[in-house]
Amino acid sequence: MSKISRRDFVKLTGAALAAAGLGGHAAPADAAPKSAAVHSRGKAYLPKARGPRVVVVGGGTSGLTIAKYLKKENPKFDVVLVEKRAMYSSCFASNLWYAGVINLEFLAGHSFLDAARNGGYTFFSATCTGVDRSARKVHTDQGEIAYDYLVLAPGIDYDYERIGIKDPDTEYRLRTEHPAGWMMGDEHVSIKRKIENFKGGIFVQTVPGGNFRCKPAPYERTCMIAAYFKKHKIKGKVLVLDNNPDIAVKKAGFHAAFDELYKDYVEYVPSINITGVDADTKTIETEFDSYKFDEAAIYPGVRASKLIEVAGLVDAKSPQKEARIDVQKYHVPGDPRVYVTGDSRPMGFPKSAHLANSEGKYVAKVIAAHAAGKAMDWTSPASLCYSMVNAEPKEAISMWVSFNYDKQTNAFSPAKEGTGTDEKRDAIKGEATLDWAEALYGDMFG
Ligand SMILES: Cc1cc2nc3c(=O)[nH]c(=O)nc-3n(C[C@H](O)[C@H](O)[C@H](O)COP(=O)(O)OP(=O)(O)OC[C@H]3O[C@@H](n4cnc5c(N)ncnc54)[C@H](O)[C@@H]3O)c2cc1C
């Protein structure tokens, strides 16, 4: 394989992304000579591996947890975390920022570099463009990395087809003009500005069906936007267009907040099947009606990150294109060197940060056990989820869940003893929401 300089890699980045289908629509592999750059030529410029190399792709909740805990489980592992974002910003605290419950420092004041230094692993700023499992190599826009173990934790992508958007022009307009705010920090900044500049009228928040990322979050965001409108006496309403027949989780707590705190600021409409959006006239088309809006955060359907598809690991039976893995061990069937974790997993667990964090600690043990020639018994991941429903005073509701596994059906169900809700909003849970986020940051970056 011919060598290529690091500068050449930078030039090839655009072509590599296009070919990988990560920066837009995939080009056929042989369409143009440059598209071959999907397979990076030359090695990534990294310190020499000093032990079995574990490459973790994705520096979100799952990847940050796994990178740190792999080193704890086996200090001899040489762990490399590959992340494409230039800066960390959390998704899970973003709703609180809209109503001024937290500041920007709380949302984005953590560094990948500190996480890696504190955790004793290597941070590599690059975009993963493909995986060669037969050669045990990960391709990135900064060169290839050989692995002994590979963890793919790239999170989600949006699926606009689920709301009837089938052309790239409209999808691009929605992504930029009415971003969902369930992926990038940049989307959160855009939504914050929309809320602050809102002059009145209808602010639409849509809610998808399926197993979407953080089920309580669209309803929590509705409360935070309504709290802002109420505080600043903005003559505006959050119109919630929900694909589900009712609020998907913490139903009583959210309905109480909508009715008691935001009667004049929230209108909730269930069972909405969006069939298209006209970005010019700002109209949402549904099976029966159309809804005009002044501003909107349009949350389309959710699917696993496109990287899972690029790596050839999509479960053909998964409507959300999630990964094909052993649901107890998290590795690709027949390949205990390659794992998929976090919101790209196929199990019907909540797509939540708490779950990704607890699951990550278990997966680190599974990999360490495999490297030591041992096996690990399955332990259930858990999720504890607070939702802020009032900003002044800070009041929240909560839920928690863990799972039982049924060998016969190869399926999971909520464990009775580890599952419940506390839907009476209060200030104790309001404080606990912030403590929870601080603890999670501490666990990932400390
Ligand atoms: C508005 C909102 C509110 C939420 N509220 C809560 C909450 O209250 N409680 C809770 O528990 N959870 C909450 N969540 C959910 C939580 O943030 C996610 O479920 C969790 O972060 C999933 O972790 P992950 O690592 O799978 O994905 P992510 O955290 O999204 O991380 C994926 C990472 O992979 C990187 N990546 C992707 N592709 C590549 C590539 N090709 N190369 C390199 N890097 C790549 C991405 O840049 C990203 O950093 C909320 C989410 C949102 C958006």
CSV table of N, CA and C in Angstrom, one decimal, residues 293-419:
chain,number,residue,atom,x,y,z
A,293,PHE,N,-46.7,27.3,10.8
A,293,PHE,CA,-45.9,27.6,11.9
A,293,PHE,C,-45.0,28.9,11.6
A,294,ASP,N,-44.6,29.5,12.7
A,294,ASP,CA,-43.7,30.6,12.6
A,294,ASP,C,-42.2,30.2,12.8
A,295,GLU,N,-42.1,29.3,13.7
A,295,GLU,CA,-40.8,28.6,13.9
A,295,GLU,C,-41.0,27.2,14.2
A,296,ALA,N,-40.0,26.4,14.1
A,296,ALA,CA,-40.2,24.9,14.3
A,296,ALA,C,-38.8,24.2,14.6
A,297,ALA,N,-38.9,23.3,15.5
A,297,ALA,CA,-37.8,22.3,15.7
A,297,ALA,C,-38.4,21.0,15.2
A,298,ILE,N,-38.0,20.5,14.0
A,298,ILE,CA,-38.7,19.4,13.4
A,298,ILE,C,-37.8,18.1,13.7
A,299,TYR,N,-38.3,17.3,14.5
A,299,TYR,CA,-37.6,16.0,14.9
A,299,TYR,C,-38.2,14.9,14.0
A,300,PRO,N,-37.4,14.5,13.0
A,300,PRO,CA,-37.9,13.5,12.1
A,300,PRO,C,-37.7,12.1,12.7
A,301,GLY,N,-37.8,11.0,12.0
A,301,GLY,CA,-37.5,9.7,12.6
A,301,GLY,C,-36.0,9.6,12.9
A,302,VAL,N,-35.7,8.6,13.6
A,302,VAL,CA,-34.3,8.3,14.0
A,302,VAL,C,-33.9,7.0,13.5
A,303,ARG,N,-32.7,6.9,13.1
A,303,ARG,CA,-32.0,5.6,12.6
A,303,ARG,C,-30.6,5.6,13.2
A,304,ALA,N,-30.0,4.4,13.2
A,304,ALA,CA,-28.6,4.3,13.7
A,304,ALA,C,-27.8,5.1,12.8
A,305,SER,N,-26.6,5.6,13.3
A,305,SER,CA,-25.7,6.4,12.5
A,305,SER,C,-25.4,5.7,11.2
A,306,LYS,N,-25.2,6.5,10.1
A,306,LYS,CA,-24.9,5.9,8.8
A,306,LYS,C,-23.6,5.1,8.8
A,307,LEU,N,-22.7,5.4,9.8
A,307,LEU,CA,-21.5,4.6,9.8
A,307,LEU,C,-21.7,3.1,10.0
A,308,ILE,N,-22.8,2.8,10.7
A,308,ILE,CA,-23.2,1.4,10.8
A,308,ILE,C,-23.4,0.7,9.5
A,309,GLU,N,-24.1,1.5,8.6
A,309,GLU,CA,-24.4,1.0,7.2
A,309,GLU,C,-23.1,1.0,6.4
A,310,VAL,N,-22.2,2.0,6.5
A,310,VAL,CA,-21.0,2.0,5.8
A,310,VAL,C,-20.1,0.8,6.2
A,311,ALA,N,-20.2,0.4,7.5
A,311,ALA,CA,-19.4,-0.7,8.0
A,311,ALA,C,-20.1,-2.0,7.6
A,312,GLY,N,-21.2,-2.0,7.0
A,312,GLY,CA,-21.9,-3.2,6.6
A,312,GLY,C,-22.5,-4.0,7.7
A,313,LEU,N,-22.9,-3.3,8.8
A,313,LEU,CA,-23.4,-4.0,10.0
A,313,LEU,C,-24.8,-3.8,10.3
A,314,VAL,N,-25.6,-3.3,9.3
A,314,VAL,CA,-27.0,-3.0,9.6
A,314,VAL,C,-27.8,-4.4,9.7
A,315,ASP,N,-28.6,-4.5,10.7
A,315,ASP,CA,-29.5,-5.6,10.8
A,315,ASP,C,-30.7,-5.4,9.8
A,316,ALA,N,-30.8,-6.3,8.9
A,316,ALA,CA,-31.8,-6.2,7.8
A,316,ALA,C,-33.2,-6.1,8.3
A,317,LYS,N,-33.4,-6.6,9.5
A,317,LYS,CA,-34.8,-6.6,10.1
A,317,LYS,C,-35.1,-5.3,10.9
A,318,SER,N,-34.1,-4.5,11.1
A,318,SER,CA,-34.3,-3.3,11.9
A,318,SER,C,-34.9,-2.2,11.2
A,319,PRO,N,-36.1,-1.7,11.5
A,319,PRO,CA,-36.6,-0.6,10.8
A,319,PRO,C,-35.8,0.7,11.0
A,320,GLN,N,-35.1,0.8,12.1
A,320,GLN,CA,-34.2,2.0,12.3
A,320,GLN,C,-32.8,1.7,11.9
A,321,LYS,N,-32.5,0.7,11.1
A,321,LYS,CA,-31.2,0.4,10.6
A,321,LYS,C,-30.2,0.3,11.7
A,322,GLU,N,-30.6,-0.3,12.8
A,322,GLU,CA,-29.6,-0.5,13.9
A,322,GLU,C,-28.7,-1.7,13.6
A,323,ALA,N,-27.7,-1.9,14.4
A,323,ALA,CA,-26.6,-2.9,14.1
A,323,ALA,C,-27.1,-4.3,14.4
A,324,ARG,N,-26.4,-5.2,13.7
A,324,ARG,CA,-26.6,-6.6,13.9
A,324,ARG,C,-25.5,-7.0,14.9
A,325,ILE,N,-26.0,-7.3,16.1
A,325,ILE,CA,-25.0,-7.7,17.2
A,325,ILE,C,-25.6,-8.8,18.1
A,326,ASP,N,-24.8,-9.5,18.8
A,326,ASP,CA,-25.2,-10.4,19.8
A,326,ASP,C,-25.8,-9.5,21.0
A,327,VAL,N,-27.0,-9.6,21.3
A,327,VAL,CA,-27.7,-8.6,22.2
A,327,VAL,C,-27.2,-8.7,23.6
A,328,GLN,N,-26.5,-9.8,24.0
A,328,GLN,CA,-26.0,-9.8,25.3
A,328,GLN,C,-24.5,-9.4,25.4
A,329,LYS,N,-23.8,-9.7,24.3
A,329,LYS,CA,-22.3,-9.5,24.3
A,329,LYS,C,-21.9,-8.2,23.5
A,330,TYR,N,-22.8,-7.7,22.7
A,330,TYR,CA,-22.6,-6.5,21.9
A,330,TYR,C,-21.7,-6.7,20.7
A,331,HIS,N,-21.1,-7.9,20.5
A,331,HIS,CA,-20.2,-8.0,19.3
A,331,HIS,C,-21.0,-8.4,18.1
A,332,VAL,N,-20.4,-8.2,17.0
A,332,VAL,CA,-21.0,-8.6,15.7
A,332,VAL,C,-21.0,-10.2,15.7
A,333,PRO,N,-22.1,-10.8,15.3
A,333,PRO,CA,-22.1,-12.3,15.4
A,333,PRO,C,-20.9,-12.9,14.7
A,334,GLY,N,-20.2,-13.8,15.4
A,334,GLY,CA,-19.0,-14.4,14.8
A,334,GLY,C,-17.8,-13.6,14.8
A,335,ASP,N,-17.8,-12.4,15.3
A,335,ASP,CA,-16.6,-11.5,15.3
A,335,ASP,C,-16.5,-10.8,16.7
A,336,PRO,N,-16.0,-11.5,17.7
A,336,PRO,CA,-15.9,-10.9,19.0
A,336,PRO,C,-14.8,-9.8,19.1
A,337,ARG,N,-14.3,-9.4,18.0
A,337,ARG,CA,-13.4,-8.2,18.0
A,337,ARG,C,-14.1,-6.9,17.7
A,338,VAL,N,-15.3,-7.0,17.3
A,338,VAL,CA,-16.0,-5.7,16.8
A,338,VAL,C,-17.4,-5.6,17.6
A,339,TYR,N,-17.5,-4.5,18.2
A,339,TYR,CA,-18.7,-4.2,19.1
A,339,TYR,C,-19.4,-3.0,18.6
A,340,VAL,N,-20.8,-3.0,18.9
A,340,VAL,CA,-21.5,-1.8,18.6
A,340,VAL,C,-22.3,-1.4,19.8
A,341,THR,N,-22.2,-0.2,20.3
A,341,THR,CA,-22.8,0.2,21.5
A,341,THR,C,-23.6,1.6,21.4
A,342,GLY,N,-24.2,2.0,22.5
A,342,GLY,CA,-24.9,3.3,22.5
A,342,GLY,C,-26.2,3.3,21.6
A,343,ASP,N,-26.5,4.4,21.1
A,343,ASP,CA,-27.8,4.5,20.4
A,343,ASP,C,-27.9,3.8,19.0
A,344,SER,N,-26.8,3.2,18.6
A,344,SER,CA,-26.8,2.4,17.4
A,344,SER,C,-27.2,0.9,17.6
A,345,ARG,N,-27.3,0.6,18.9
A,345,ARG,CA,-27.6,-0.8,19.3
A,345,ARG,C,-29.1,-1.1,18.8
A,346,PRO,N,-29.4,-2.4,18.6
A,346,PRO,CA,-30.7,-2.8,18.1
A,346,PRO,C,-31.7,-3.0,19.2
A,347,MET,N,-31.3,-3.2,20.5
A,347,MET,CA,-32.2,-3.6,21.5
A,347,MET,C,-33.1,-2.4,21.8
A,348,GLY,N,-34.3,-2.7,22.3
A,348,GLY,CA,-35.3,-1.6,22.5
A,348,GLY,C,-35.1,-0.8,23.7
A,349,PHE,N,-33.9,-0.7,24.2
A,349,PHE,CA,-33.6,0.0,25.5
A,349,PHE,C,-33.8,1.5,25.1
A,350,PRO,N,-34.0,2.3,26.2
A,350,PRO,CA,-34.1,3.8,25.9
A,350,PRO,C,-32.8,4.2,25.3
A,351,LYS,N,-32.9,5.1,24.3
A,351,LYS,CA,-31.7,5.7,23.7
A,351,LYS,C,-31.4,6.9,24.6
A,352,SER,N,-30.7,6.6,25.7
A,352,SER,CA,-30.4,7.7,26.7
A,352,SER,C,-29.0,7.6,27.2
A,353,ALA,N,-28.5,8.8,27.7
A,353,ALA,CA,-27.2,8.9,28.1
A,353,ALA,C,-26.9,8.0,29.3
A,354,HIS,N,-27.8,7.9,30.3
A,354,HIS,CA,-27.6,7.1,31.5
A,354,HIS,C,-27.5,5.7,31.0
A,355,LEU,N,-28.3,5.2,30.1
A,355,LEU,CA,-28.2,3.8,29.7
A,355,LEU,C,-26.9,3.6,29.0
A,356,ALA,N,-26.5,4.5,28.1
A,356,ALA,CA,-25.3,4.3,27.3
A,356,ALA,C,-24.1,4.3,28.3
A,357,ASN,N,-24.1,5.0,29.4
A,357,ASN,CA,-23.1,5.1,30.4
A,357,ASN,C,-23.0,3.7,31.1
A,358,SER,N,-24.2,3.3,31.6
A,358,SER,CA,-24.1,2.0,32.4
A,358,SER,C,-23.8,0.8,31.5
A,359,GLU,N,-24.3,0.8,30.3
A,359,GLU,CA,-24.0,-0.2,29.3
A,359,GLU,C,-22.5,-0.2,29.0
A,360,GLY,N,-21.9,1.0,28.8
A,360,GLY,CA,-20.5,1.1,28.4
A,360,GLY,C,-19.6,0.5,29.4
A,361,LYS,N,-19.9,0.6,30.7
A,361,LYS,CA,-19.1,0.0,31.8
A,361,LYS,C,-19.1,-1.6,31.6
A,362,TYR,N,-20.3,-2.1,31.3
A,362,TYR,CA,-20.5,-3.5,31.1
A,362,TYR,C,-19.7,-4.0,29.9
A,363,VAL,N,-19.8,-3.2,28.8
A,363,VAL,CA,-19.1,-3.7,27.5
A,363,VAL,C,-17.6,-3.6,27.7
A,364,ALA,N,-17.1,-2.7,28.5
A,364,ALA,CA,-15.7,-2.6,28.8
A,364,ALA,C,-15.2,-3.9,29.5
A,365,LYS,N,-16.1,-4.4,30.4
A,365,LYS,CA,-15.8,-5.7,31.1
A,365,LYS,C,-15.8,-6.9,30.1
A,366,VAL,N,-16.8,-6.8,29.2
A,366,VAL,CA,-16.9,-7.9,28.2
A,366,VAL,C,-15.7,-8.0,27.4
A,367,ILE,N,-15.2,-6.9,26.9
A,367,ILE,CA,-14.0,-6.9,26.1
A,367,ILE,C,-12.7,-7.3,26.9
A,368,ALA,N,-12.6,-6.8,28.1
A,368,ALA,CA,-11.5,-7.2,28.9
A,368,ALA,C,-11.5,-8.7,29.2
A,369,ALA,N,-12.7,-9.2,29.5
A,369,ALA,CA,-12.8,-10.6,29.7
A,369,ALA,C,-12.4,-11.5,28.5
A,370,HIS,N,-12.9,-11.0,27.3
A,370,HIS,CA,-12.5,-11.8,26.1
A,370,HIS,C,-11.0,-11.8,25.9
A,371,ALA,N,-10.4,-10.6,26.2
A,371,ALA,CA,-8.9,-10.6,26.0
A,371,ALA,C,-8.2,-11.5,27.0
A,372,ALA,N,-8.9,-11.7,28.1
A,372,ALA,CA,-8.2,-12.6,29.1
A,372,ALA,C,-8.7,-14.0,29.0
A,373,GLY,N,-9.4,-14.3,27.9
A,373,GLY,CA,-9.9,-15.7,27.7
A,373,GLY,C,-11.0,-16.1,28.6
A,374,LYS,N,-11.7,-15.1,29.2
A,374,LYS,CA,-12.8,-15.4,30.1
A,374,LYS,C,-14.1,-15.0,29.5
A,375,ALA,N,-15.2,-15.3,30.2
A,375,ALA,CA,-16.5,-14.8,29.7
A,375,ALA,C,-17.2,-14.0,30.8
A,376,MET,N,-18.0,-13.1,30.4
A,376,MET,CA,-18.7,-12.2,31.4
A,376,MET,C,-20.2,-12.6,31.4
A,377,ASP,N,-20.8,-12.7,32.6
A,377,ASP,CA,-22.3,-12.8,32.6
A,377,ASP,C,-23.0,-11.5,32.3
A,378,TRP,N,-24.1,-11.6,31.6
A,378,TRP,CA,-24.8,-10.4,31.2
A,378,TRP,C,-25.4,-9.7,32.5
A,379,THR,N,-25.2,-8.4,32.5
A,379,THR,CA,-25.9,-7.6,33.5
A,379,THR,C,-26.7,-6.5,32.8
A,380,SER,N,-27.8,-6.2,33.4
A,380,SER,CA,-28.7,-5.3,32.7
A,380,SER,C,-28.2,-3.8,32.8
A,381,PRO,N,-28.3,-3.1,31.6
A,381,PRO,CA,-28.1,-1.7,31.7
A,381,PRO,C,-29.2,-1.0,32.4
A,382,ALA,N,-29.0,0.2,32.9
A,382,ALA,CA,-30.1,0.9,33.6
A,382,ALA,C,-30.2,2.3,33.1
A,383,SER,N,-31.4,2.9,33.3
A,383,SER,CA,-31.5,4.3,32.9
A,383,SER,C,-32.3,5.0,34.0
A,384,LEU,N,-31.7,6.2,34.4
A,384,LEU,CA,-32.4,7.0,35.4
A,384,LEU,C,-32.6,8.4,34.6
A,385,CYS,N,-33.8,8.8,34.5
A,385,CYS,CA,-34.0,10.0,33.6
A,385,CYS,C,-34.8,11.1,34.3
A,386,TYR,N,-34.2,12.2,34.5
A,386,TYR,CA,-35.0,13.4,35.0
A,386,TYR,C,-35.4,14.2,33.9
A,387,SER,N,-36.6,14.9,34.0
A,387,SER,CA,-37.0,15.9,33.0
A,387,SER,C,-37.4,17.1,33.8
A,388,MET,N,-36.8,18.2,33.4
A,388,MET,CA,-37.1,19.5,34.0
A,388,MET,C,-38.4,20.0,33.4
A,389,VAL,N,-39.4,20.3,34.2
A,389,VAL,CA,-40.6,20.8,33.6
A,389,VAL,C,-40.9,22.2,34.0
A,390,ASN,N,-40.2,22.8,34.9
A,390,ASN,CA,-40.3,24.2,35.3
A,390,ASN,C,-38.9,24.8,35.5
A,391,ALA,N,-38.8,26.0,35.1
A,391,ALA,CA,-37.5,26.6,35.1
A,391,ALA,C,-37.3,27.5,36.4
A,392,GLU,N,-38.3,28.2,36.8
A,392,GLU,CA,-38.2,29.1,38.0
A,392,GLU,C,-39.5,28.9,38.9
A,393,PRO,N,-39.5,28.1,39.9
A,393,PRO,CA,-38.4,27.3,40.4
A,393,PRO,C,-38.1,26.1,39.5
A,394,LYS,N,-36.8,25.6,39.7
A,394,LYS,CA,-36.4,24.4,38.9
A,394,LYS,C,-37.2,23.2,39.5
A,395,GLU,N,-38.1,22.6,38.7
A,395,GLU,CA,-38.8,21.4,39.2
A,395,GLU,C,-38.7,20.3,38.1
A,396,ALA,N,-38.6,19.1,38.6
A,396,ALA,CA,-38.5,18.0,37.6
A,396,ALA,C,-39.3,16.8,38.0
A,397,ILE,N,-39.4,15.9,37.0
A,397,ILE,CA,-40.1,14.6,37.2
A,397,ILE,C,-39.0,13.5,36.8
A,398,SER,N,-39.3,12.3,37.2
A,398,SER,CA,-38.3,11.3,36.8
A,398,SER,C,-38.8,9.9,36.5
A,399,MET,N,-38.0,9.1,35.9
A,399,MET,CA,-38.3,7.6,35.7
A,399,MET,C,-37.0,6.8,35.7
A,400,TRP,N,-37.1,5.5,35.9
A,400,TRP,CA,-36.0,4.7,35.9
A,400,TRP,C,-36.4,3.3,35.4
A,401,VAL,N,-35.4,2.6,34.8
A,401,VAL,CA,-35.7,1.3,34.2
A,401,VAL,C,-34.5,0.4,34.1
A,402,SER,N,-34.7,-0.8,34.4
A,402,SER,CA,-33.6,-1.8,34.1
A,402,SER,C,-34.4,-3.0,33.4
A,403,PHE,N,-33.7,-4.1,33.0
A,403,PHE,CA,-34.3,-5.1,32.2
A,403,PHE,C,-34.0,-6.5,32.7
A,404,ASN,N,-35.0,-7.4,32.3
A,404,ASN,CA,-34.8,-8.8,32.4
A,404,ASN,C,-34.6,-9.3,30.9
A,405,TYR,N,-33.8,-10.4,30.8
A,405,TYR,CA,-33.6,-11.0,29.5
A,405,TYR,C,-34.3,-12.4,29.5
A,406,ASP,N,-35.0,-12.6,28.4
A,406,ASP,CA,-35.7,-13.9,28.2
A,406,ASP,C,-34.9,-14.7,27.1
A,407,LYS,N,-34.3,-15.8,27.6
A,407,LYS,CA,-33.5,-16.6,26.7
A,407,LYS,C,-34.3,-17.2,25.5
A,408,GLN,N,-35.5,-17.6,25.9
A,408,GLN,CA,-36.4,-18.3,24.9
A,408,GLN,C,-36.7,-17.4,23.7
A,409,THR,N,-37.0,-16.1,24.0
A,409,THR,CA,-37.4,-15.2,22.9
A,409,THR,C,-36.3,-14.3,22.5
A,410,ASN,N,-35.2,-14.4,23.2
A,410,ASN,CA,-34.0,-13.5,23.0
A,410,ASN,C,-34.4,-12.0,23.1
A,411,ALA,N,-35.3,-11.7,24.0
A,411,ALA,CA,-35.9,-10.4,24.1
A,411,ALA,C,-35.7,-9.8,25.6
A,412,PHE,N,-35.9,-8.5,25.7
A,412,PHE,CA,-35.7,-7.9,27.0
A,412,PHE,C,-37.1,-7.3,27.4
A,413,SER,N,-37.3,-7.3,28.7
A,413,SER,CA,-38.5,-6.6,29.2
A,413,SER,C,-38.2,-5.8,30.5
A,414,PRO,N,-38.9,-4.7,30.8
A,414,PRO,CA,-38.5,-4.0,32.0
A,414,PRO,C,-38.6,-4.8,33.2
A,415,ALA,N,-37.6,-4.7,34.1
A,415,ALA,CA,-37.6,-5.5,35.3
A,415,ALA,C,-38.5,-4.8,36.3
A,416,LYS,N,-39.5,-5.5,36.9
A,416,LYS,CA,-40.5,-4.9,37.8
A,416,LYS,C,-39.8,-4.1,38.9
A,417,GLU,N,-38.8,-4.8,39.5
A,417,GLU,CA,-38.2,-4.1,40.7
A,417,GLU,C,-37.3,-3.0,40.4
A,418,GLY,N,-36.9,-2.9,39.1
A,418,GLY,CA,-36.0,-1.8,38.8
A,418,GLY,C,-36.6,-0.7,37.9
A,419,THR,N,-37.9,-0.7,37.9
A,419,THR,CA,-38.6,0.2,36.9
A,419,THR,C,-39.7,1.0,37.6
